Coordinates of C-alpha atoms in Angstrom, one line a residue:
M172 CA -0.4 -0.1 -0.7
N173 CA 1.3 3.4 -1.2
V174 CA 1.6 6.7 1.1
H175 CA -0.1 9.3 -0.7
P176 CA 0.4 13.2 -0.4
K177 CA -2.0 15.5 1.5
P178 CA -5.2 16.0 -0.9
R179 CA -5.5 12.4 -0.5
R180 CA -5.4 12.7 3.8
R181 CA -9.0 11.3 5.6
S182 CA -8.0 7.5 3.3
L183 CA -4.6 7.6 3.6
L184 CA -5.5 8.2 6.8
V185 CA -7.9 5.4 7.3
A186 CA -5.4 3.3 5.5
V187 CA -2.2 3.1 7.3
A188 CA -4.6 2.9 10.2
A189 CA -6.2 -0.2 9.2
I190 CA -2.2 -1.6 8.2
A191 CA -1.1 -0.7 11.8
A192 CA -2.9 -2.1 13.4
L193 CA -1.9 -2.0 16.6
A194 CA -2.8 -3.5 19.4
A195 CA -6.1 -4.6 21.2
A196 CA -8.0 -2.1 24.2
A197 CA -9.2 0.9 25.9
L198 CA -6.3 3.0 28.4
P199 CA -7.3 5.2 31.6
A200 CA -7.6 9.1 30.0
Q201 CA -5.1 10.1 32.6
A202 CA -3.0 7.7 31.5
T203 CA 0.9 8.3 31.4
S204 CA 3.2 6.3 33.9
G205 CA 4.4 3.0 34.4
V206 CA 2.7 1.1 36.9
T207 CA 5.3 -1.4 38.8
T208 CA 3.2 -5.0 39.5
A209 CA 5.2 -7.1 41.5
A210 CA 8.7 -4.6 42.6
R211 CA 12.1 -7.1 42.8
S212 CA 13.4 -9.3 45.6
A213 CA 16.6 -8.0 47.8
G214 CA 19.5 -9.2 45.8
S215 CA 17.8 -10.7 43.0
T216 CA 20.2 -10.5 40.4
A217 CA 17.2 -11.7 37.0
P218 CA 15.7 -8.5 35.3
T219 CA 12.7 -6.8 35.8
V220 CA 10.1 -7.7 32.6
V221 CA 8.8 -4.3 31.1
L222 CA 5.3 -5.2 29.3
V223 CA 4.4 -2.5 26.8
H224 CA 1.0 -3.0 25.3
G225 CA 0.6 -2.0 21.8
A226 CA -2.8 0.8 20.6
F227 CA -6.2 -0.3 21.0
A228 CA -4.6 -1.9 24.7
A229 CA -4.7 -1.2 28.2
P230 CA -1.8 -2.9 29.9
T231 CA -4.6 -5.4 30.9
A232 CA -3.4 -6.8 28.3
W233 CA -1.0 -8.2 29.5
D234 CA -2.7 -9.9 32.0
E235 CA -2.1 -13.5 31.8
V236 CA 1.2 -12.9 31.1
N237 CA 2.0 -10.9 33.6
A238 CA 0.6 -13.2 36.7
S239 CA 2.8 -15.3 34.7
L240 CA 6.2 -14.4 35.2
R241 CA 5.1 -13.4 38.8
K242 CA 4.0 -16.4 39.4
D243 CA 7.4 -17.5 38.8
G244 CA 9.6 -15.0 41.1
Y245 CA 9.5 -12.0 38.2
A246 CA 9.2 -8.3 38.9
T247 CA 7.5 -6.2 36.4
A248 CA 5.8 -3.3 35.2
V249 CA 3.2 -2.5 32.8
P250 CA 3.6 1.0 31.5
A251 CA -0.4 3.2 30.3
L252 CA 1.1 4.5 26.9
G253 CA -1.2 7.9 26.0
L254 CA -1.3 7.2 22.2
Q255 CA -0.8 11.0 21.1
S256 CA 3.1 10.3 19.9
V257 CA 5.6 8.6 20.0
A258 CA 7.4 10.8 21.2
A259 CA 5.6 11.3 24.1
D260 CA 4.3 7.2 24.8
A261 CA 9.1 6.3 24.4
Q262 CA 9.0 8.9 27.3
I263 CA 6.7 6.9 28.6
V264 CA 9.1 3.5 28.5
A265 CA 11.5 5.6 29.5
A266 CA 10.4 7.4 32.2
T267 CA 8.7 3.6 33.8
L268 CA 12.4 2.0 32.7
D269 CA 14.1 5.0 34.7
A270 CA 12.5 4.4 37.9
I271 CA 13.6 0.1 37.8
P272 CA 16.8 -0.9 39.7
G273 CA 18.9 -3.7 37.9
P274 CA 19.0 -4.8 34.0
K275 CA 15.3 -5.0 32.5
V276 CA 14.2 -6.5 29.2
L277 CA 11.6 -4.9 27.1
V278 CA 8.5 -6.3 25.9
A279 CA 6.6 -5.3 23.7
H280 CA 3.1 -5.3 21.1
S281 CA 2.6 -4.0 17.5
Y282 CA 2.7 -0.1 17.7
G283 CA 4.8 -1.2 21.5
G284 CA 7.4 -2.3 19.4
V285 CA 7.2 1.6 18.4
V286 CA 7.4 2.8 21.0
V287 CA 11.0 0.3 22.6
S288 CA 12.6 0.6 19.8
N289 CA 13.4 3.7 20.9
A290 CA 13.2 4.0 24.6
A291 CA 16.0 1.4 24.6
T292 CA 18.0 3.5 22.4
G293 CA 21.5 4.4 24.0
R294 CA 20.1 2.8 27.9
S295 CA 22.5 -0.3 28.9
D296 CA 20.2 -1.3 31.4
V297 CA 18.0 -2.4 28.6
T298 CA 18.8 -7.2 28.2
A299 CA 16.7 -8.0 25.5
L300 CA 13.8 -6.9 23.8
V301 CA 11.0 -9.6 23.2
L302 CA 8.0 -9.2 20.5
T303 CA 5.2 -10.4 19.7
A304 CA 3.3 -9.7 16.5
A305 CA 5.8 -6.2 16.8
Y306 CA 7.0 -3.5 14.4
L307 CA 10.0 -3.2 14.4
P308 CA 11.7 0.4 11.8
A309 CA 14.6 1.7 11.3
Q310 CA 15.6 5.1 11.7
G311 CA 13.8 7.2 9.4
E312 CA 10.7 4.5 9.2
S313 CA 6.7 4.9 10.1
I314 CA 4.6 2.0 10.2
G315 CA 3.5 3.4 7.2
S316 CA 6.5 2.8 5.3
L317 CA 7.2 -0.9 7.1
S318 CA 3.4 -1.9 5.2
Q319 CA 3.9 -0.6 1.5
G320 CA 4.6 -4.0 -0.7
Y321 CA 3.3 -6.1 2.0
T322 CA -0.9 -7.3 2.5
P323 CA -3.3 -5.1 3.7
P324 CA -5.0 -6.2 7.2
A325 CA -8.2 -8.0 6.8
F326 CA -9.9 -4.0 8.4
L327 CA -9.7 -2.9 4.5
A328 CA -12.0 -5.1 3.0
P329 CA -14.4 -3.3 0.5
P330 CA -15.4 -0.6 0.2
F331 CA -12.8 1.2 1.5
P332 CA -12.9 3.5 2.8
P333 CA -14.0 2.9 5.4
G334 CA -13.5 -0.3 6.5
H335 CA -13.5 -1.9 9.2
L336 CA -12.8 1.1 10.8
L337 CA -13.9 4.1 12.5
I338 CA -13.1 7.3 12.3
D339 CA -14.0 10.1 13.6
A340 CA -13.3 13.8 12.4
T341 CA -10.3 15.0 13.6
G342 CA -8.5 11.0 12.1
S343 CA -8.8 8.8 15.5
A344 CA -9.8 5.4 14.7
I345 CA -10.9 2.0 15.7
I346 CA -11.8 -1.0 15.0
D347 CA -15.6 -1.3 14.3
P348 CA -16.5 -4.2 17.3
G349 CA -18.3 -6.0 15.4
F350 CA -15.3 -6.9 13.7
F351 CA -13.1 -6.8 15.2
R352 CA -12.4 -10.3 16.0
A353 CA -12.3 -11.8 13.2
D354 CA -10.5 -8.8 11.9
F355 CA -8.0 -8.9 15.0
A356 CA -8.2 -11.6 17.1
Q357 CA -10.1 -14.9 15.5
D358 CA -8.4 -16.7 17.7
L359 CA -9.5 -16.1 20.5
N360 CA -13.4 -16.8 22.7
P361 CA -16.3 -15.2 21.5
K362 CA -16.2 -13.3 24.8
L363 CA -12.7 -11.9 25.1
A364 CA -12.7 -10.5 21.8
A365 CA -15.6 -8.4 22.6
H366 CA -14.7 -7.4 25.9
M367 CA -11.0 -6.3 24.0
A368 CA -13.0 -4.6 20.7
D369 CA -15.6 -3.4 23.4
A370 CA -13.4 -1.3 25.7
Q371 CA -11.0 0.1 23.2
N372 CA -10.0 3.9 22.2
P373 CA -9.0 6.1 19.8
V374 CA -5.5 6.4 18.5
N375 CA -4.2 9.4 16.9
L376 CA -3.2 8.5 13.4
G377 CA -0.1 10.5 13.7
V378 CA 1.6 7.9 15.1
L379 CA 1.3 5.8 11.7
F380 CA 3.4 8.5 10.5
T381 CA 6.0 9.4 12.5
P382 CA 9.8 8.7 11.8
S383 CA 11.2 6.1 13.6
G384 CA 15.0 7.2 15.4
P385 CA 17.8 5.1 15.8
P386 CA 16.4 2.0 17.4
A387 CA 17.2 -0.7 19.8
W388 CA 18.0 -3.6 18.1
A389 CA 20.6 -2.6 15.7
T390 CA 22.6 -2.7 19.8
V391 CA 20.6 -5.1 21.8
P392 CA 19.6 -8.9 21.2
S393 CA 16.7 -9.5 20.8
W394 CA 13.7 -11.9 20.5
Y395 CA 10.7 -11.9 18.7
A396 CA 7.5 -13.9 17.9
I397 CA 5.8 -14.3 14.8
S398 CA 1.9 -14.7 15.0
G399 CA 1.6 -17.1 11.6
A400 CA -2.8 -16.2 11.6
D401 CA -1.8 -12.4 11.8
R402 CA -4.6 -10.6 9.6
I403 CA -3.2 -7.0 10.7
I404 CA -0.1 -6.9 10.3
D405 CA 0.7 -9.8 7.0
P406 CA 3.2 -12.5 8.6
A407 CA 5.5 -12.5 6.2
L408 CA 6.0 -8.8 6.7
Q409 CA 7.3 -9.6 10.0
R410 CA 9.3 -12.1 9.4
A411 CA 11.3 -10.0 6.7
M412 CA 11.2 -6.7 9.9
A413 CA 12.6 -10.5 12.9
A414 CA 15.4 -10.7 10.1
R415 CA 16.6 -7.6 9.7
A416 CA 17.1 -7.1 13.3
G417 CA 18.8 -10.7 14.0
S418 CA 16.3 -11.6 15.9
T419 CA 15.9 -15.5 17.7
T420 CA 12.7 -16.2 16.9
V421 CA 9.8 -18.4 16.7
T422 CA 6.6 -19.0 15.1
F423 CA 2.8 -19.3 16.8
D424 CA 1.4 -20.6 13.1
D425 CA -2.2 -20.5 14.8
A426 CA -1.9 -17.3 16.1
S427 CA -4.4 -13.9 15.3
H428 CA -2.8 -10.6 15.9
A429 CA -3.6 -10.8 19.8
G430 CA -3.4 -14.4 19.9
G431 CA 0.5 -14.4 20.7
F432 CA 0.8 -12.9 24.4
T433 CA -3.7 -14.5 24.8
H434 CA -4.0 -17.6 23.3
Y435 CA -0.5 -18.2 23.2
A436 CA 0.6 -17.0 26.8
A437 CA 1.4 -19.6 28.0
R438 CA 4.3 -20.2 24.7
F439 CA 5.1 -16.8 25.0
T440 CA 5.5 -16.6 29.0
K441 CA 8.7 -19.3 28.9
L442 CA 9.9 -17.2 26.0
I443 CA 9.6 -13.9 27.5
E444 CA 11.4 -16.3 31.4
Q445 CA 13.5 -18.0 28.6
V446 CA 15.6 -14.5 27.5
A447 CA 15.3 -13.7 30.9
S448 CA 17.5 -16.6 32.9
T449 CA 19.7 -16.8 29.7
A450 CA 19.9 -12.4 30.8
A451 CA 19.7 -12.4 34.5
T452 CA 23.2 -15.4 34.2
S453 CA 25.2 -13.5 31.0

């Protein structure tokens, strides 16, 4: 899909918003900083795991993974993004990292990959990145430019525009709840998918056009869980981004865009813990 100049601005915003398909549920309006949900134990050498959600997603998107990590003794933090700009969201994550002593492993989904790529650059305390169906832009790339040439997401279905998007007068968008499960979370039960759809907040579409700064993945080791049945980010794009970043990859064959941290939560948690364990002993 190509990016067009301003005369087609509305259509462009819709198209790139759909391509971006960032992630799953609403944010409280006042959310501006990280929330530490489990403290580091005295003398622990294990890194704190920081879980970064995507757009259309609240920290609660990580509930199942977060609970499993805490049960297994890991300290965690789950910052709440504002979804108004990449720079502001990267600062939220950076402030969360600043507040936590010792090493950290950053985990991200979808748009969260853009955020951590910017927030962790130049930091010696971030020992690894773990991604699930996440964007990994190079310097100067945006979500829109990354998505060109790949299969568009399911909610760009005709008639387009608007496809399956609901767009307000300001150019902010959500996915029509009637199409959310089929397009975004087809491997989830209807009740959970409906909860995620109903919780959506409009996302400032400017984040889709924002060029990334120097990416953390260029210097920080990364692991990438590819969602093999993703109808939002083409799995081929996920593989290409992971390969460029030199990521160690696993594939969840039947995972939807949200499936990597929900339907496949147990396997994804195990991956995070393997990475964190390696970081603790290296």
